[in-house]
Coordinates of C-alpha atoms in Angstrom, one line a residue:
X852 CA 92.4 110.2 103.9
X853 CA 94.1 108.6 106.9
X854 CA 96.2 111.6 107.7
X855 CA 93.4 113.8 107.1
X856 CA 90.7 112.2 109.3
X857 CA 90.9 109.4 112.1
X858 CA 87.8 107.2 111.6
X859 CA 86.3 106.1 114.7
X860 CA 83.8 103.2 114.0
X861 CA 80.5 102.2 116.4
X862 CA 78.7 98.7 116.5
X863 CA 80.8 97.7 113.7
X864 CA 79.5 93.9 114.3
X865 CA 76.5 95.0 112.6
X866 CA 78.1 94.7 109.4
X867 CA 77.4 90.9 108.2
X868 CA 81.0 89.4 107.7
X869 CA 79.3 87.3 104.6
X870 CA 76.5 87.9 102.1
X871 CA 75.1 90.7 100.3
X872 CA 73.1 93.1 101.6
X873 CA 72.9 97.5 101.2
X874 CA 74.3 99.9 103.6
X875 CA 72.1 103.2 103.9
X876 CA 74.1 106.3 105.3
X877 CA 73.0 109.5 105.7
X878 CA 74.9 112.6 103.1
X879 CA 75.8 115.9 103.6
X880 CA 79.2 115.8 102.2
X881 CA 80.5 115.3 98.4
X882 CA 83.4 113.0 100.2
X883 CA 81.1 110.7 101.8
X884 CA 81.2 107.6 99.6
X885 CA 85.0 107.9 100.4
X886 CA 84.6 107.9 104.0
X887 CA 81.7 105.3 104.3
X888 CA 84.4 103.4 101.6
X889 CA 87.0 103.6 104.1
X890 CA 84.5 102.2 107.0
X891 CA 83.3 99.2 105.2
X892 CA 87.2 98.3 103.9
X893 CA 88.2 98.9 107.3
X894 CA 85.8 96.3 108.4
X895 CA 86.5 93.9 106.5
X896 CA 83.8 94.6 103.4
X897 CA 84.8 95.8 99.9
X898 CA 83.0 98.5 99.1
X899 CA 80.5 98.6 96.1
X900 CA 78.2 101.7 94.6
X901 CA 75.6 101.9 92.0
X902 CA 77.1 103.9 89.3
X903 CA 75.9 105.4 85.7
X904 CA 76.7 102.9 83.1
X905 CA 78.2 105.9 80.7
X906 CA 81.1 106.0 83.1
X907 CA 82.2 102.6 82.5
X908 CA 82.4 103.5 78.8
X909 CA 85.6 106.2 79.7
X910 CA 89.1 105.1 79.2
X911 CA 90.7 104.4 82.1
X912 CA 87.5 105.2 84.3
X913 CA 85.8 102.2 83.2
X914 CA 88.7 100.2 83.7
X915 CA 88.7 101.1 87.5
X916 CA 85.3 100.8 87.8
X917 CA 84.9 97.5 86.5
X918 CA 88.3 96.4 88.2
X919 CA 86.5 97.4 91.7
X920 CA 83.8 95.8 90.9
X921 CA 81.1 98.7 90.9
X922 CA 77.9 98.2 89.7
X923 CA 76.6 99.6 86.7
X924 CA 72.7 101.1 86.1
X925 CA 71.4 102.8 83.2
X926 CA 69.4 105.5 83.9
X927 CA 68.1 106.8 80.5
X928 CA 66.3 105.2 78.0
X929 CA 65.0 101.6 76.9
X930 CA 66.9 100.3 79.4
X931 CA 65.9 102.5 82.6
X932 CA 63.3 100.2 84.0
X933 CA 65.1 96.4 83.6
X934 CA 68.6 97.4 84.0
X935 CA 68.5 98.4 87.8
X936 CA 67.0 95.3 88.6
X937 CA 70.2 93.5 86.8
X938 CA 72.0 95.6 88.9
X939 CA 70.4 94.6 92.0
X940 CA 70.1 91.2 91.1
X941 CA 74.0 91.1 90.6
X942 CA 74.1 92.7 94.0
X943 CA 72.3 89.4 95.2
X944 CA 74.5 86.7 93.5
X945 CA 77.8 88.2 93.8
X946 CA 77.2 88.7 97.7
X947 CA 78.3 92.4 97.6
X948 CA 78.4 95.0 100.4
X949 CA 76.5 97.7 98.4
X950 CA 76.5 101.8 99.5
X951 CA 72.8 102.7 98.4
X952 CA 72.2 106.8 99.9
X953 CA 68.3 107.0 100.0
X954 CA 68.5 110.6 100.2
X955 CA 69.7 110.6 96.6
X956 CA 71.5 113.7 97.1
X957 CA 73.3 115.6 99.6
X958 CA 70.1 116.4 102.5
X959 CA 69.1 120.6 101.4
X960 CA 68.3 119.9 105.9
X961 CA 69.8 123.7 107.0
X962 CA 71.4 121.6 110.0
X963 CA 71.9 118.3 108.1
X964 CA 69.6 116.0 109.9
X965 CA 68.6 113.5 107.0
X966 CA 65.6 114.3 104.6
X967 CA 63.1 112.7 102.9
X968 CA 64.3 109.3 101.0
X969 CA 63.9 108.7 98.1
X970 CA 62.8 104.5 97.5
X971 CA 66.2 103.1 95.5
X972 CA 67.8 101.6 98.8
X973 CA 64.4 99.5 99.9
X974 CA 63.7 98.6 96.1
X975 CA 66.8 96.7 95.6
X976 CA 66.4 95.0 99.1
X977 CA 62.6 93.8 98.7
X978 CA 63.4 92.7 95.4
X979 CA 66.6 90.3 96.1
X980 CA 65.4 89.7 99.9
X981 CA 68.8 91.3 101.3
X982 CA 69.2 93.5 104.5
X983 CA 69.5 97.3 104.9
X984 CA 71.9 98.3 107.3
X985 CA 71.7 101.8 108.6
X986 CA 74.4 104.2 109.7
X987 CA 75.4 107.8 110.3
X988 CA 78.6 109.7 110.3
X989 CA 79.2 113.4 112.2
X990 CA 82.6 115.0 111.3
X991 CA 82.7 114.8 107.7
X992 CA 82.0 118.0 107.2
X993 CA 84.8 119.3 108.9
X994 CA 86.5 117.7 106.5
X995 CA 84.4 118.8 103.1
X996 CA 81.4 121.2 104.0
X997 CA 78.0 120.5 102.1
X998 CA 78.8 121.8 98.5
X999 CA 82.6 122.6 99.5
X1000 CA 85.3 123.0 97.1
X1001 CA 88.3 122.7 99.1
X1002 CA 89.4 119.5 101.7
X1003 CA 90.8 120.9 104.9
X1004 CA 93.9 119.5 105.6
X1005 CA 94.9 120.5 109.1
X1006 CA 94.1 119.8 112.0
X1007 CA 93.6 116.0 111.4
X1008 CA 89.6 115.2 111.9
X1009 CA 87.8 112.9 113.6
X1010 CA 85.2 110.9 112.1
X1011 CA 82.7 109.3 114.1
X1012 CA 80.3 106.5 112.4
X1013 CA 77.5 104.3 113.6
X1014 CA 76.1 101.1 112.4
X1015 CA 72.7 99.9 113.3
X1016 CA 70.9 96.4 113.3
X1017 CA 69.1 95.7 110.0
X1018 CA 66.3 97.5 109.1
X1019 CA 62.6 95.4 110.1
X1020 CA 61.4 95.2 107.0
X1021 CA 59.3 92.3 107.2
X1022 CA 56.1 93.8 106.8
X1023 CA 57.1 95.0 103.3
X1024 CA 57.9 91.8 102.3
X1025 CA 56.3 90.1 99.8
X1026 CA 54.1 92.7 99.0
X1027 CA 53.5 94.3 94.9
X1028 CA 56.6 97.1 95.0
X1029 CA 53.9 99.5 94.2
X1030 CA 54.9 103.4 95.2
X1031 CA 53.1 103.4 98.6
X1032 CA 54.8 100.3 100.4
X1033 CA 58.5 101.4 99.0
X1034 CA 57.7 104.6 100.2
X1035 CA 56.5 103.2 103.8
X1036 CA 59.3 101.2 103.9
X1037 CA 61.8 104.1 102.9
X1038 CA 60.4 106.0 105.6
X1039 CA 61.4 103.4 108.3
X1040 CA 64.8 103.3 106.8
X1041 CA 65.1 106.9 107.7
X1042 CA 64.0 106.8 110.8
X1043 CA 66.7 104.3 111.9
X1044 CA 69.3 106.5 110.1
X1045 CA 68.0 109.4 111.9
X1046 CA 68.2 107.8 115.5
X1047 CA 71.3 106.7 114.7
X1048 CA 73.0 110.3 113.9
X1049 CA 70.9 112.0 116.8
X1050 CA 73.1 109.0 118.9
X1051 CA 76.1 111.0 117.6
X1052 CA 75.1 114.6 118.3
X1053 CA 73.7 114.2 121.0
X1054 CA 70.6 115.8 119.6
X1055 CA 67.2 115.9 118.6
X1056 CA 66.3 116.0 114.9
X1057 CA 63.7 118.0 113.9
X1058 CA 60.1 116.1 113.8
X1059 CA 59.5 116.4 110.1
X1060 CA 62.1 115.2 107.7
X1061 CA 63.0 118.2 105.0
X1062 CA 61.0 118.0 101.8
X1063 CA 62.8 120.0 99.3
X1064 CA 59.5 120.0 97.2
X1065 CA 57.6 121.9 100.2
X1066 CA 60.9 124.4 100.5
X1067 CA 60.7 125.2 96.6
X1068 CA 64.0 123.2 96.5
X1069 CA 65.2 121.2 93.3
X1070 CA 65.6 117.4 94.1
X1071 CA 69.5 117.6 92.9
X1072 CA 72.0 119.9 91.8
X1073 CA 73.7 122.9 94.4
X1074 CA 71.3 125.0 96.0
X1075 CA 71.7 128.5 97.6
X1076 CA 72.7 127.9 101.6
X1077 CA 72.3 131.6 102.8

């Protein structure tokens, strides 16, 4: 990835040196945890994502995973509602720098300005009282387009990414995790995400986030672009 794409980093002092807490990018490229991984390493943080505990069950998969210390969640069955919360709570102890994308998906945003969150990010840092840091990347997708198959080699890219000051979530704290405050407080996470990446265009998003439920868009999975 270093010959491919020169990362150029912003405010990287935002990043706490110590502790745990949850980084909150923006996504519009299938090789984004790769960059953001490259960021955090590069400053210092090894990188961490939530991933599905039926991967750590593969030969050789699971061996990595658990090697790089990534984080495993169930999310099917008898398990669905505690085991997150074992997640996040390992999060806490271990003091890890975790990627959390509250988009949960790559944005469906025909110009890829961020769209609605979705409340995973803000749930595991109101329930373990970490921070959310927020940050934005342009030039990835010069690299991978949104839904690409193919990396582009040549010319070498270049990468800009931004870190911003942990998110004010104050007023969210100590409240019942009910749907309406992690929704509230998932919105204000996207806002600071969103100024962030308008910083790096040079532009002004659009003044409603994308809903894919009001563009008769499925919430995952590819979608037709033309």
């Amino acid at each position: 990835m270093q010959a491919i794409a020169k990362l150029v980093l912003h405010n990287g002092d935002k990043v706490p040196k110590t502790g745990a807490f949850v980084l909150a990018p923006n996504h519009y490229s299938e090789i984004d945890p790769i960059i953001m991984g490259m960021a955090l390493w590069k400053l210092g943080r090894a990188p961490r994502f939530l991933a599905k505990a039926s991967l750590f069950k593969i030969p050789v998969v699971g061996a990595l995973l658990r090697r790089s210390g990534q984080v495993p969640v169930e999310r099917a069955g008898q398990t669905r509602g505690s085991d997150p919360i074992a997640g996040a709570r390992r999060i806490s102890q271990d003091g890890l720098a975790v990627i959390i994308y509250p988009e949960g998906s790559l944005t469906r945003d025909p110009d890829l300005w961020p769209m609605r969150g979705k409340t995973g990010a803000v749930r595991t840092a109101l329930q373990q009282d970490i921070p959310v840091i927020p940050a934005a990347h342009w030039g990835t997708q010069k690299v991978m387009p949104r839904y690409g198959k193919k990396i582009s080699l040549f010319p070498r890219k270049t990468i800009h990414i931004v870190f911003g000051d942990p998110v004010d979530l104050s007023a969210f704290r100590g409240r019942g995790l009910d749907s309406k405050t992690l929704s509230e407080a998932t919105d204000v996470v996207m806002q600071s995400i969103t100024k962030l990446l308008e910083g790096l265009r040079d532009e002004t998003a659009p003044p409603t986030r994308w809903d894919p439920s009001k563009n008769n868009q499925a919430e995952t999975g590819r979608f037709d672009q033309s």
